[in-house]
């Protein structure tokens, strides 16, 4: 089984550094889009949960249109061959996961990545960054995050 996350802007695949129409003739472009998801569970038709993933950093920051169309794929192995009717997950981390620090984990672990904000003693759960053309056609003049 593969879980797939796809970013979109309206009905279009979300592609970084691509201008999209915004309000009042302005354009917007994204330069980063990612998020931690945690506590991923599937529920069978009887309501029984199966925990499948603890923490994943889902990165939707694709510059290639084909990759953006495919999305972020998470292979899941070892599931029973039953019908699942629901998926639950958290965007961000639970308090136990968020109580650690990157140096507590190997660099191969999603929590070992430098996504920690010292000032808040917390991981950065999601990042969406980009640029906005506030002057309607004169270029992206306002960066946002």
C-alpha atoms as a PDB file:
ATOM      1  CA  UNK A   1       0.000   0.000   0.000  1.00  0.00           C
ATOM      2  CA  UNK A   2       1.123   3.547  -0.700  1.00  0.00           C
ATOM      3  CA  UNK A   3      -0.232   6.719   0.923  1.00  0.00           C
ATOM      4  CA  UNK A   4      -0.022   9.700  -1.417  1.00  0.00           C
ATOM      5  CA  UNK A   5      -0.106  13.370  -0.463  1.00  0.00           C
ATOM      6  CA  UNK A   6      -0.546  15.890  -3.292  1.00  0.00           C
ATOM      7  CA  UNK A   7      -0.380  19.632  -3.055  1.00  0.00           C
ATOM      8  CA  UNK A   8      -2.740  21.611  -5.269  1.00  0.00           C
ATOM      9  CA  UNK A   9      -3.535  25.222  -5.962  1.00  0.00           C
ATOM     10  CA  UNK A  10      -7.145  25.206  -7.047  1.00  0.00           C
ATOM     11  CA  UNK A  11      -7.299  22.246  -9.394  1.00  0.00           C
ATOM     12  CA  UNK A  12      -3.643  22.469 -10.490  1.00  0.00           C
ATOM     13  CA  UNK A  13      -0.728  20.490  -9.024  1.00  0.00           C
ATOM     14  CA  UNK A  14       1.254  22.711  -6.650  1.00  0.00           C
ATOM     15  CA  UNK A  15       4.601  23.431  -8.275  1.00  0.00           C
ATOM     16  CA  UNK A  16       7.193  25.579  -6.531  1.00  0.00           C
ATOM     17  CA  UNK A  17       8.288  28.859  -8.166  1.00  0.00           C
ATOM     18  CA  UNK A  18       5.292  28.772 -10.531  1.00  0.00           C
ATOM     19  CA  UNK A  19       3.106  31.890 -10.525  1.00  0.00           C
ATOM     20  CA  UNK A  20      -0.592  31.236  -9.870  1.00  0.00           C
ATOM     21  CA  UNK A  21      -3.405  33.746 -10.289  1.00  0.00           C
ATOM     22  CA  UNK A  22      -4.332  35.426  -7.034  1.00  0.00           C
ATOM     23  CA  UNK A  23      -6.793  38.145  -6.054  1.00  0.00           C
ATOM     24  CA  UNK A  24      -7.009  41.543  -7.807  1.00  0.00           C
ATOM     25  CA  UNK A  25      -4.786  40.543 -10.740  1.00  0.00           C
ATOM     26  CA  UNK A  26      -1.908  39.630  -8.460  1.00  0.00           C
ATOM     27  CA  UNK A  27       0.064  36.395  -8.624  1.00  0.00           C
ATOM     28  CA  UNK A  28       1.372  34.125  -5.911  1.00  0.00           C
ATOM     29  CA  UNK A  29       4.109  31.536  -5.987  1.00  0.00           C
ATOM     30  CA  UNK A  30       5.161  28.993  -3.416  1.00  0.00           C
ATOM     31  CA  UNK A  31       8.787  28.233  -2.574  1.00  0.00           C
ATOM     32  CA  UNK A  32       8.279  25.676   0.220  1.00  0.00           C
ATOM     33  CA  UNK A  33       5.447  23.446   1.403  1.00  0.00           C
ATOM     34  CA  UNK A  34       5.963  20.696   3.936  1.00  0.00           C
ATOM     35  CA  UNK A  35       4.508  19.358   7.173  1.00  0.00           C
ATOM     36  CA  UNK A  36       4.999  16.725   9.791  1.00  0.00           C
ATOM     37  CA  UNK A  37       2.240  14.152   9.982  1.00  0.00           C
ATOM     38  CA  UNK A  38       2.073  11.777  12.899  1.00  0.00           C
ATOM     39  CA  UNK A  39      -0.015   9.080  14.547  1.00  0.00           C
ATOM     40  CA  UNK A  40      -1.229   7.701  11.215  1.00  0.00           C
ATOM     41  CA  UNK A  41      -3.937   5.047  11.641  1.00  0.00           C
ATOM     42  CA  UNK A  42      -6.203   3.097   9.356  1.00  0.00           C
ATOM     43  CA  UNK A  43      -9.610   1.836  10.514  1.00  0.00           C
ATOM     44  CA  UNK A  44     -11.241  -1.279   9.126  1.00  0.00           C
ATOM     45  CA  UNK A  45     -14.987  -1.538   8.466  1.00  0.00           C
ATOM     46  CA  UNK A  46     -15.496  -2.774  12.045  1.00  0.00           C
ATOM     47  CA  UNK A  47     -13.816   0.350  13.440  1.00  0.00           C
ATOM     48  CA  UNK A  48     -10.639  -1.432  14.546  1.00  0.00           C
ATOM     49  CA  UNK A  49      -7.575   0.851  14.291  1.00  0.00           C
ATOM     50  CA  UNK A  50      -4.207  -0.173  12.891  1.00  0.00           C
ATOM     51  CA  UNK A  51      -1.271   2.131  13.640  1.00  0.00           C
ATOM     52  CA  UNK A  52       0.857   2.390  10.510  1.00  0.00           C
ATOM     53  CA  UNK A  53       3.250   5.347  10.921  1.00  0.00           C
ATOM     54  CA  UNK A  54       4.602   7.365  13.841  1.00  0.00           C
ATOM     55  CA  UNK A  55       6.088  10.453  12.140  1.00  0.00           C
ATOM     56  CA  UNK A  56       6.754  11.457   8.526  1.00  0.00           C
ATOM     57  CA  UNK A  57       7.897  14.776   7.090  1.00  0.00           C
ATOM     58  CA  UNK A  58       5.720  15.223   3.999  1.00  0.00           C
ATOM     59  CA  UNK A  59       7.559  17.505   1.573  1.00  0.00           C
ATOM     60  CA  UNK A  60       5.433  18.865  -1.273  1.00  0.00           C
ATOM     61  CA  UNK A  61       8.126  21.292  -2.506  1.00  0.00           C
ATOM     62  CA  UNK A  62       8.308  19.983  -6.075  1.00  0.00           C
ATOM     63  CA  UNK A  63       9.753  22.183  -8.811  1.00  0.00           C
ATOM     64  CA  UNK A  64       9.076  19.559 -11.489  1.00  0.00           C
ATOM     65  CA  UNK A  65       5.475  19.409 -12.766  1.00  0.00           C
ATOM     66  CA  UNK A  66       5.576  15.624 -13.186  1.00  0.00           C
ATOM     67  CA  UNK A  67       6.767  15.099  -9.618  1.00  0.00           C
ATOM     68  CA  UNK A  68       4.117  17.517  -8.330  1.00  0.00           C
ATOM     69  CA  UNK A  69       1.467  15.522 -10.197  1.00  0.00           C
ATOM     70  CA  UNK A  70       2.672  12.259  -8.623  1.00  0.00           C
ATOM     71  CA  UNK A  71       2.892  13.711  -5.109  1.00  0.00           C
ATOM     72  CA  UNK A  72       4.678  12.533  -1.993  1.00  0.00           C
ATOM     73  CA  UNK A  73       4.452   8.762  -1.706  1.00  0.00           C
ATOM     74  CA  UNK A  74       4.772   6.874   1.572  1.00  0.00           C
ATOM     75  CA  UNK A  75       5.069   3.096   1.169  1.00  0.00           C
ATOM     76  CA  UNK A  76       3.368   1.138   3.946  1.00  0.00           C
ATOM     77  CA  UNK A  77       4.272  -2.524   4.375  1.00  0.00           C
ATOM     78  CA  UNK A  78       2.929  -5.362   6.458  1.00  0.00           C
ATOM     79  CA  UNK A  79      -0.770  -4.475   6.404  1.00  0.00           C
ATOM     80  CA  UNK A  80      -3.452  -7.120   6.562  1.00  0.00           C
ATOM     81  CA  UNK A  81      -5.422  -7.554   3.338  1.00  0.00           C
ATOM     82  CA  UNK A  82      -8.696  -6.154   4.664  1.00  0.00           C
ATOM     83  CA  UNK A  83     -10.925  -3.264   3.659  1.00  0.00           C
ATOM     84  CA  UNK A  84     -10.031  -0.004   5.384  1.00  0.00           C
ATOM     85  CA  UNK A  85     -12.624   2.719   5.428  1.00  0.00           C
ATOM     86  CA  UNK A  86     -10.943   5.566   7.264  1.00  0.00           C
ATOM     87  CA  UNK A  87      -7.555   7.135   7.872  1.00  0.00           C
ATOM     88  CA  UNK A  88      -6.668   9.462  10.735  1.00  0.00           C
ATOM     89  CA  UNK A  89      -3.493  11.462  11.225  1.00  0.00           C
ATOM     90  CA  UNK A  90      -2.264  14.577  12.966  1.00  0.00           C
ATOM     91  CA  UNK A  91      -0.663  17.488  11.168  1.00  0.00           C
ATOM     92  CA  UNK A  92       2.178  18.215  13.536  1.00  0.00           C
ATOM     93  CA  UNK A  93       3.431  16.164  16.457  1.00  0.00           C
ATOM     94  CA  UNK A  94       1.906  14.918  19.671  1.00  0.00           C
ATOM     95  CA  UNK A  95       3.309  16.341  22.949  1.00  0.00           C
ATOM     96  CA  UNK A  96       5.586  13.336  23.522  1.00  0.00           C
ATOM     97  CA  UNK A  97       7.133  13.599  20.054  1.00  0.00           C
ATOM     98  CA  UNK A  98       7.479  17.368  20.382  1.00  0.00           C
ATOM     99  CA  UNK A  99       9.249  17.080  23.743  1.00  0.00           C
ATOM    100  CA  UNK A 100      12.404  15.744  22.084  1.00  0.00           C
ATOM    101  CA  UNK A 101      15.092  17.589  20.197  1.00  0.00           C
ATOM    102  CA  UNK A 102      16.786  16.749  16.867  1.00  0.00           C
ATOM    103  CA  UNK A 103      19.991  15.600  18.570  1.00  0.00           C
ATOM    104  CA  UNK A 104      17.962  12.908  20.379  1.00  0.00           C
ATOM    105  CA  UNK A 105      17.398  11.124  17.036  1.00  0.00           C
ATOM    106  CA  UNK A 106      19.538   9.808  14.188  1.00  0.00           C
ATOM    107  CA  UNK A 107      19.684  12.067  11.127  1.00  0.00           C
ATOM    108  CA  UNK A 108      17.692   9.444   9.180  1.00  0.00           C
ATOM    109  CA  UNK A 109      14.697   9.936  11.517  1.00  0.00           C
ATOM    110  CA  UNK A 110      12.220  12.722  10.586  1.00  0.00           C
ATOM    111  CA  UNK A 111      12.676  14.118  14.113  1.00  0.00           C
ATOM    112  CA  UNK A 112      16.455  14.196  13.600  1.00  0.00           C
ATOM    113  CA  UNK A 113      16.093  16.887  10.936  1.00  0.00           C
ATOM    114  CA  UNK A 114      16.928  20.521  11.789  1.00  0.00           C
ATOM    115  CA  UNK A 115      13.257  21.542  12.054  1.00  0.00           C
ATOM    116  CA  UNK A 116      13.425  22.753  15.644  1.00  0.00           C
ATOM    117  CA  UNK A 117      12.827  26.244  16.979  1.00  0.00           C
ATOM    118  CA  UNK A 118      14.921  26.868  20.101  1.00  0.00           C
ATOM    119  CA  UNK A 119      12.913  29.943  21.101  1.00  0.00           C
ATOM    120  CA  UNK A 120       9.734  27.893  21.388  1.00  0.00           C
ATOM    121  CA  UNK A 121      11.370  24.627  22.460  1.00  0.00           C
ATOM    122  CA  UNK A 122       9.310  23.046  19.709  1.00  0.00           C
ATOM    123  CA  UNK A 123       9.535  21.498  16.295  1.00  0.00           C
ATOM    124  CA  UNK A 124       8.248  23.501  13.349  1.00  0.00           C
ATOM    125  CA  UNK A 125       5.178  21.470  12.401  1.00  0.00           C
ATOM    126  CA  UNK A 126       4.596  22.912   8.924  1.00  0.00           C
ATOM    127  CA  UNK A 127       6.202  25.391   6.534  1.00  0.00           C
ATOM    128  CA  UNK A 128       4.516  27.184   3.687  1.00  0.00           C
ATOM    129  CA  UNK A 129       6.592  29.923   2.114  1.00  0.00           C
ATOM    130  CA  UNK A 130       6.418  31.932  -1.069  1.00  0.00           C
ATOM    131  CA  UNK A 131       6.238  35.253  -2.842  1.00  0.00           C
ATOM    132  CA  UNK A 132       3.362  37.540  -3.737  1.00  0.00           C
ATOM    133  CA  UNK A 133       3.170  40.034  -6.573  1.00  0.00           C
ATOM    134  CA  UNK A 134       1.311  42.854  -4.804  1.00  0.00           C
ATOM    135  CA  UNK A 135       1.890  45.275  -7.705  1.00  0.00           C
ATOM    136  CA  UNK A 136      -0.088  43.213 -10.241  1.00  0.00           C
ATOM    137  CA  UNK A 137       2.504  42.264 -12.803  1.00  0.00           C
ATOM    138  CA  UNK A 138       5.704  43.942 -11.676  1.00  0.00           C
ATOM    139  CA  UNK A 139       7.230  40.819 -10.116  1.00  0.00           C
ATOM    140  CA  UNK A 140       7.063  39.076  -6.796  1.00  0.00           C
ATOM    141  CA  UNK A 141       7.795  41.888  -4.350  1.00  0.00           C
ATOM    142  CA  UNK A 142       6.606  40.411  -1.045  1.00  0.00           C
ATOM    143  CA  UNK A 143       8.024  37.236   0.454  1.00  0.00           C
ATOM    144  CA  UNK A 144       5.954  35.444   3.062  1.00  0.00           C
ATOM    145  CA  UNK A 145       6.326  32.497   5.392  1.00  0.00           C
END
